[in-house]
Amino acid sequence: MFKYVLKRILWMIPVLFGAVFIVFSINRLSPGDPVAASLGANYTQEQYDRVEAEMGLDKPFFAQFYEYLKGIVTEFDLGTSYKTKRPVAEEIKDRFPVTLKLALIGCAITICIGIPCGVISATKQYSIADYIVTIFSLIFASMPGFWLGLMMILLFALNLRWLPASGLQSWKSWIMPAIAVGISSIATITRLTRSSMLDVIRQDYIRTARAKGQSEPKIVVKHALRNGIIPIVTTIGFQLGTMIAGSVVVESIFSIPGLGTLITTAVSNQDYDLIQGCVLVLAAVVCVLNLIIDILYGFIDPRIQAEFSGGKRKRKNKVN
């Protein structure tokens, strides 16, 4: 198991390197001039050359990339923001916890609603409950998060005045953004849970459990859901990464000071180092989530544990 985890960690290195190189190349090839944007409207050629040298943009492309990569590897230096003159790591450190909290709340809502609805839909197949869950899943799947966010602001903030429209003044401020972030994922988890449960409850060991007289809730939770939860866990991890990386629009709508609004501001200001740092952090978060999911497989599915232990026994027998 240790070698498997180590292999997965080593695979993260080329993924992160590729993400940094792609974003670094796009920034340098994109139109616009960060030096001119930093100086403003009136500047001399001497001022331009001085600021360009300070930003390191006077060097060749690969020299710039080498210096940037060297700073990350040796000092974990993500550069300095051209606009605020603060280290990029500090900018991300201030904003990332907000985005992570928003994504975790949205993911919790997705799990608490999506999995029970999927289980009910599978165990009550072709019933009224199944049809209701299916209809709402289709509605949620086709509902954009930004549109839902705007509609909730109009209803609950402007008309009913139950919830604040923007900012993070209290716990109520998290309700609408979290729902807007997790609404489409609820539909995905519900449909996947239903499909996975339908495959499992037709297996022979489920019939055997029923023949032994076990209660239906115990059969559903202990046998059916546990054996059918692996694809659900995979999708939940993917959806959590999507929520973290795709919270730009929702954070902009609700004026949340998270990583999404930071990226939006960095793009509008042509702040190269800040954009690259944000993308690198998001790529690292997605890689870590995938690693955690792979590790969870061994604890959820006993067949995977048996596979690893079986492989160890085979190697020992060969040595003997």
Short mmCIF file of C-alpha atoms in Angstrom, two decimals:
data_model
loop_
_atom_site.label_atom_id
_atom_site.label_comp_id
_atom_site.label_asym_id
_atom_site.label_seq_id
_atom_site.Cartn_x
_atom_site.Cartn_y
_atom_site.Cartn_z
CA MET A 1 0.00 0.00 0.00
CA PHE A 2 2.87 2.36 0.81
CA LYS A 3 4.44 1.86 -2.63
CA TYR A 4 1.08 2.54 -4.26
CA VAL A 5 0.67 5.82 -2.35
CA LEU A 6 4.26 6.82 -3.11
CA LYS A 7 3.71 6.12 -6.80
CA ARG A 8 0.60 8.31 -6.81
CA ILE A 9 2.51 11.12 -5.09
CA LEU A 10 5.31 10.94 -7.67
CA TRP A 11 2.75 11.13 -10.48
CA MET A 12 1.64 14.49 -9.07
CA ILE A 13 4.99 16.06 -10.01
CA PRO A 14 4.58 15.96 -13.83
CA VAL A 15 0.94 17.01 -13.52
CA LEU A 16 1.84 20.11 -11.51
CA PHE A 17 4.78 20.85 -13.79
CA GLY A 18 2.52 20.66 -16.84
CA ALA A 19 -0.07 22.92 -15.23
CA VAL A 20 2.56 25.54 -14.36
CA PHE A 21 4.14 25.42 -17.82
CA ILE A 22 0.81 25.75 -19.64
CA VAL A 23 -0.37 28.70 -17.56
CA PHE A 24 3.06 30.32 -17.73
CA SER A 25 3.04 30.02 -21.54
CA ILE A 26 -0.52 31.34 -21.89
CA ASN A 27 0.30 34.37 -19.75
CA ARG A 28 3.34 35.24 -21.87
CA LEU A 29 1.49 34.70 -25.16
CA SER A 30 -1.66 36.58 -24.16
CA PRO A 31 -2.21 40.14 -25.41
CA GLY A 32 -1.60 43.00 -23.04
CA ASP A 33 1.39 44.45 -21.24
CA PRO A 34 1.62 44.05 -17.46
CA VAL A 35 4.42 46.61 -17.31
CA ALA A 36 2.26 49.29 -18.93
CA ALA A 37 -0.68 48.27 -16.76
CA SER A 38 1.48 48.67 -13.66
CA LEU A 39 2.85 52.09 -14.68
CA GLY A 40 -0.41 53.64 -15.84
CA ALA A 41 -0.94 56.05 -18.70
CA ASN A 42 2.10 58.33 -18.45
CA TYR A 43 5.61 56.85 -18.23
CA THR A 44 8.98 57.19 -19.87
CA GLN A 45 11.01 54.51 -21.62
CA GLU A 46 13.49 54.50 -18.74
CA GLN A 47 10.69 53.84 -16.27
CA TYR A 48 9.33 51.10 -18.51
CA ASP A 49 12.72 49.38 -18.77
CA ARG A 50 13.29 49.62 -15.02
CA VAL A 51 9.92 48.08 -14.12
CA GLU A 52 10.31 45.41 -16.80
CA ALA A 53 13.66 44.43 -15.29
CA GLU A 54 12.17 44.39 -11.78
CA MET A 55 9.42 42.04 -12.97
CA GLY A 56 11.95 39.85 -14.75
CA LEU A 57 10.12 40.24 -18.07
CA ASP A 58 13.23 41.42 -19.92
CA LYS A 59 14.69 37.89 -19.93
CA PRO A 60 13.99 35.16 -22.54
CA PHE A 61 10.95 32.94 -22.05
CA PHE A 62 12.75 29.83 -20.80
CA ALA A 63 14.98 31.88 -18.52
CA GLN A 64 11.87 33.38 -16.92
CA PHE A 65 10.30 29.94 -16.54
CA TYR A 66 13.48 28.49 -15.03
CA GLU A 67 13.72 31.28 -12.46
CA TYR A 68 10.04 30.92 -11.57
CA LEU A 69 10.30 27.13 -11.21
CA LYS A 70 13.51 27.42 -9.22
CA GLY A 71 11.85 29.75 -6.75
CA ILE A 72 8.96 27.32 -6.26
CA VAL A 73 11.16 24.24 -5.74
CA THR A 74 13.88 25.76 -3.55
CA GLU A 75 12.00 28.37 -1.53
CA PHE A 76 8.30 27.73 -2.28
CA ASP A 77 8.27 31.26 -3.65
CA LEU A 78 5.28 31.82 -5.92
CA GLY A 79 6.43 35.28 -6.86
CA THR A 80 5.15 38.74 -6.01
CA SER A 81 1.92 40.36 -7.12
CA TYR A 82 2.55 43.11 -9.64
CA LYS A 83 -0.42 45.08 -8.36
CA THR A 84 -0.31 44.80 -4.57
CA LYS A 85 3.46 44.14 -4.27
CA ARG A 86 2.67 41.40 -1.74
CA PRO A 87 3.99 37.83 -1.98
CA VAL A 88 1.59 35.62 -3.93
CA ALA A 89 1.72 32.96 -1.20
CA GLU A 90 0.34 35.47 1.32
CA GLU A 91 -2.42 36.57 -1.07
CA ILE A 92 -3.49 32.95 -1.57
CA LYS A 93 -3.16 32.18 2.15
CA ASP A 94 -5.63 34.95 2.96
CA ARG A 95 -8.19 33.90 0.34
CA PHE A 96 -7.97 30.11 0.02
CA PRO A 97 -9.58 29.20 3.41
CA VAL A 98 -12.74 31.07 2.37
CA THR A 99 -12.99 29.17 -0.91
CA LEU A 100 -12.23 25.85 0.80
CA LYS A 101 -14.91 26.45 3.45
CA LEU A 102 -17.46 27.35 0.78
CA ALA A 103 -16.63 24.20 -1.20
CA LEU A 104 -16.78 21.96 1.89
CA ILE A 105 -20.18 23.33 2.90
CA GLY A 106 -21.44 22.87 -0.64
CA CYS A 107 -20.04 19.33 -0.73
CA ALA A 108 -21.67 18.52 2.63
CA ILE A 109 -25.02 19.70 1.25
CA THR A 110 -24.45 17.54 -1.83
CA ILE A 111 -23.70 14.43 0.23
CA CYS A 112 -26.53 14.92 2.75
CA ILE A 113 -29.12 15.38 -0.01
CA GLY A 114 -27.74 13.50 -3.00
CA ILE A 115 -26.92 10.09 -1.44
CA PRO A 116 -30.21 9.64 0.52
CA CYS A 117 -32.23 10.72 -2.53
CA GLY A 118 -30.33 8.27 -4.71
CA VAL A 119 -30.85 5.43 -2.23
CA ILE A 120 -34.58 6.18 -1.99
CA SER A 121 -34.87 6.34 -5.76
CA ALA A 122 -33.09 2.98 -6.18
CA THR A 123 -34.93 1.09 -3.44
CA LYS A 124 -38.31 2.49 -4.57
CA GLN A 125 -37.71 2.04 -8.29
CA TYR A 126 -40.57 3.15 -10.58
CA SER A 127 -42.49 4.53 -7.62
CA ILE A 128 -43.76 8.09 -7.16
CA ALA A 129 -40.71 8.87 -5.01
CA ASP A 130 -38.43 7.63 -7.78
CA TYR A 131 -40.13 9.82 -10.38
CA ILE A 132 -40.02 12.89 -8.11
CA VAL A 133 -36.30 12.43 -7.39
CA THR A 134 -35.57 11.91 -11.10
CA ILE A 135 -37.48 15.05 -12.10
CA PHE A 136 -35.75 17.22 -9.52
CA SER A 137 -32.38 15.74 -10.48
CA LEU A 138 -32.92 16.78 -14.08
CA ILE A 139 -33.97 20.27 -12.96
CA PHE A 140 -30.91 20.68 -10.72
CA ALA A 141 -28.58 19.33 -13.40
CA SER A 142 -29.79 21.90 -15.94
CA MET A 143 -29.75 24.82 -13.49
CA PRO A 144 -26.62 27.01 -13.72
CA GLY A 145 -25.17 28.01 -10.37
CA PHE A 146 -24.87 31.70 -11.27
CA TRP A 147 -28.54 31.86 -12.32
CA LEU A 148 -29.67 30.16 -9.13
CA GLY A 149 -27.50 32.54 -7.12
CA LEU A 150 -29.11 35.58 -8.73
CA MET A 151 -32.61 34.17 -8.23
CA MET A 152 -31.92 33.45 -4.56
CA ILE A 153 -30.63 36.99 -4.06
CA LEU A 154 -33.82 38.41 -5.58
CA LEU A 155 -36.08 36.16 -3.50
CA PHE A 156 -34.41 35.66 -0.13
CA ALA A 157 -32.33 38.86 0.12
CA LEU A 158 -34.28 41.61 -1.68
CA ASN A 159 -37.90 40.46 -1.33
CA LEU A 160 -38.08 38.35 1.84
CA ARG A 161 -34.99 39.85 3.49
CA TRP A 162 -34.17 36.56 5.19
CA LEU A 163 -30.53 36.30 4.09
CA PRO A 164 -27.77 38.82 3.29
CA ALA A 165 -27.14 39.42 -0.40
CA SER A 166 -23.36 39.64 -0.21
CA GLY A 167 -20.35 39.45 2.06
CA LEU A 168 -19.65 37.12 4.98
CA GLN A 169 -21.17 38.91 7.95
CA SER A 170 -22.58 35.80 9.67
CA TRP A 171 -23.33 32.10 9.16
CA LYS A 172 -26.39 33.06 7.13
CA SER A 173 -24.09 34.51 4.48
CA TRP A 174 -22.87 31.01 3.61
CA ILE A 175 -26.30 29.50 2.87
CA MET A 176 -27.03 30.85 -0.60
CA PRO A 177 -23.46 30.60 -1.97
CA ALA A 178 -23.13 27.01 -0.73
CA ILE A 179 -26.42 26.01 -2.35
CA ALA A 180 -25.43 27.73 -5.60
CA VAL A 181 -22.09 25.90 -5.61
CA GLY A 182 -23.48 22.46 -4.77
CA ILE A 183 -26.85 22.38 -6.58
CA SER A 184 -25.64 20.75 -9.81
CA SER A 185 -23.52 18.26 -7.86
CA ILE A 186 -26.62 17.12 -5.97
CA ALA A 187 -28.14 15.96 -9.26
CA THR A 188 -24.92 14.17 -10.25
CA ILE A 189 -24.55 12.33 -6.93
CA THR A 190 -28.26 11.42 -6.85
CA ARG A 191 -28.24 9.87 -10.30
CA LEU A 192 -24.95 8.07 -9.73
CA THR A 193 -26.10 6.69 -6.37
CA ARG A 194 -29.31 5.43 -7.96
CA SER A 195 -27.45 3.74 -10.80
CA SER A 196 -24.83 2.19 -8.52
CA MET A 197 -27.42 0.96 -6.03
CA LEU A 198 -29.54 -0.62 -8.76
CA ASP A 199 -26.52 -2.62 -9.92
CA VAL A 200 -25.74 -3.80 -6.41
CA ILE A 201 -29.21 -4.70 -5.10
CA ARG A 202 -29.64 -7.23 -7.92
CA GLN A 203 -26.60 -9.23 -6.80
CA ASP A 204 -26.89 -12.70 -5.29
CA TYR A 205 -25.48 -11.75 -1.89
CA ILE A 206 -28.32 -9.24 -1.46
CA ARG A 207 -30.87 -12.01 -2.07
CA THR A 208 -28.96 -14.19 0.39
CA ALA A 209 -29.09 -11.46 3.04
CA ARG A 210 -32.84 -11.13 2.54
CA ALA A 211 -33.25 -14.91 2.74
CA LYS A 212 -31.43 -14.90 6.07
CA GLY A 213 -34.04 -12.52 7.43
CA GLN A 214 -31.94 -9.39 7.77
CA SER A 215 -33.84 -6.13 7.93
CA GLU A 216 -34.13 -4.05 4.78
CA PRO A 217 -32.39 -0.95 6.25
CA LYS A 218 -29.44 -3.10 7.30
CA ILE A 219 -29.25 -4.68 3.85
CA VAL A 220 -29.36 -1.31 2.13
CA VAL A 221 -26.79 0.42 4.37
CA LYS A 222 -24.38 -2.39 5.27
CA HIS A 223 -24.36 -4.43 2.07
CA ALA A 224 -25.75 -2.48 -0.87
CA LEU A 225 -24.53 1.05 -0.13
CA ARG A 226 -21.09 -0.01 1.09
CA ASN A 227 -20.39 -2.06 -2.03
CA GLY A 228 -21.79 0.56 -4.38
CA ILE A 229 -20.20 3.63 -2.82
CA ILE A 230 -16.81 3.53 -4.60
CA PRO A 231 -17.93 5.35 -7.77
CA ILE A 232 -19.85 7.76 -5.52
CA VAL A 233 -16.71 8.57 -3.52
CA THR A 234 -14.79 9.13 -6.75
CA THR A 235 -17.42 11.55 -8.00
CA ILE A 236 -17.63 13.37 -4.67
CA GLY A 237 -13.89 14.00 -4.75
CA PHE A 238 -14.12 15.22 -8.32
CA GLN A 239 -17.06 17.47 -7.48
CA LEU A 240 -15.22 18.93 -4.48
CA GLY A 241 -12.30 19.81 -6.72
CA THR A 242 -14.71 21.33 -9.21
CA MET A 243 -16.33 23.41 -6.47
CA ILE A 244 -12.97 24.74 -5.30
CA ALA A 245 -11.69 25.49 -8.80
CA GLY A 246 -15.01 26.65 -10.23
CA SER A 247 -16.18 29.02 -7.52
CA VAL A 248 -15.16 32.12 -9.51
CA VAL A 249 -18.65 33.06 -10.70
CA VAL A 250 -20.43 32.33 -7.42
CA GLU A 251 -17.88 34.26 -5.38
CA SER A 252 -18.22 37.20 -7.77
CA ILE A 253 -22.02 37.19 -7.51
CA PHE A 254 -22.05 37.13 -3.70
CA SER A 255 -18.94 39.34 -3.29
CA ILE A 256 -17.08 36.66 -1.36
CA PRO A 257 -13.37 37.40 -0.82
CA GLY A 258 -12.16 33.98 -1.91
CA LEU A 259 -9.71 32.52 -4.39
CA GLY A 260 -12.19 32.86 -7.25
CA THR A 261 -12.44 36.64 -6.96
CA LEU A 262 -8.67 36.79 -6.51
CA ILE A 263 -8.17 35.02 -9.86
CA THR A 264 -10.70 37.31 -11.54
CA THR A 265 -8.87 40.39 -10.24
CA ALA A 266 -5.48 38.96 -11.25
CA VAL A 267 -6.66 38.28 -14.81
CA SER A 268 -8.09 41.78 -15.19
CA ASN A 269 -4.83 43.27 -13.87
CA GLN A 270 -2.64 40.95 -15.97
CA ASP A 271 -0.90 39.90 -12.75
CA TYR A 272 1.14 36.96 -14.09
CA ASP A 273 2.62 35.64 -10.85
CA LEU A 274 -0.71 35.80 -9.04
CA ILE A 275 -2.50 33.92 -11.82
CA GLN A 276 0.19 31.25 -11.94
CA GLY A 277 0.22 30.86 -8.17
CA CYS A 278 -3.55 30.46 -7.97
CA VAL A 279 -3.62 27.86 -10.76
CA LEU A 280 -0.74 25.94 -9.19
CA VAL A 281 -2.52 25.81 -5.83
CA LEU A 282 -5.77 24.68 -7.45
CA ALA A 283 -3.95 21.96 -9.42
CA ALA A 284 -2.22 20.79 -6.24
CA VAL A 285 -5.55 20.66 -4.38
CA VAL A 286 -7.14 18.54 -7.14
CA CYS A 287 -4.14 16.17 -7.12
CA VAL A 288 -4.28 15.81 -3.33
CA LEU A 289 -8.02 15.12 -3.46
CA ASN A 290 -7.46 12.38 -6.04
CA LEU A 291 -4.76 10.89 -3.83
CA ILE A 292 -7.06 10.90 -0.80
CA ILE A 293 -9.79 9.20 -2.83
CA ASP A 294 -7.41 6.46 -3.95
CA ILE A 295 -6.36 5.86 -0.35
CA LEU A 296 -9.99 5.74 0.80
CA TYR A 297 -10.66 2.93 -1.67
CA GLY A 298 -8.62 0.57 0.47
CA PHE A 299 -10.68 1.35 3.56
CA ILE A 300 -14.08 1.27 1.86
CA ASP A 301 -13.76 -1.79 -0.36
CA PRO A 302 -12.35 -4.94 1.33
CA ARG A 303 -11.63 -6.41 -2.13
CA ILE A 304 -8.90 -3.80 -2.65
CA GLN A 305 -7.36 -4.64 0.73
CA ALA A 306 -7.41 -8.33 -0.22
CA GLU A 307 -5.75 -7.52 -3.53
CA PHE A 308 -2.82 -5.77 -1.86
CA SER A 309 -2.44 -8.38 0.87
CA GLY A 310 -2.73 -11.14 -1.73
CA GLY A 311 0.03 -9.53 -3.78
CA LYS A 312 2.30 -9.48 -0.73
CA ARG A 313 1.64 -13.17 0.00
CA LYS A 314 2.41 -14.11 -3.61
CA ARG A 315 5.76 -12.31 -3.49
CA LYS A 316 6.66 -14.04 -0.22
CA ASN A 317 5.79 -17.45 -1.69
CA LYS A 318 7.99 -16.76 -4.72
CA VAL A 319 10.92 -15.88 -2.45
CA ASN A 320 10.45 -19.03 -0.41
#
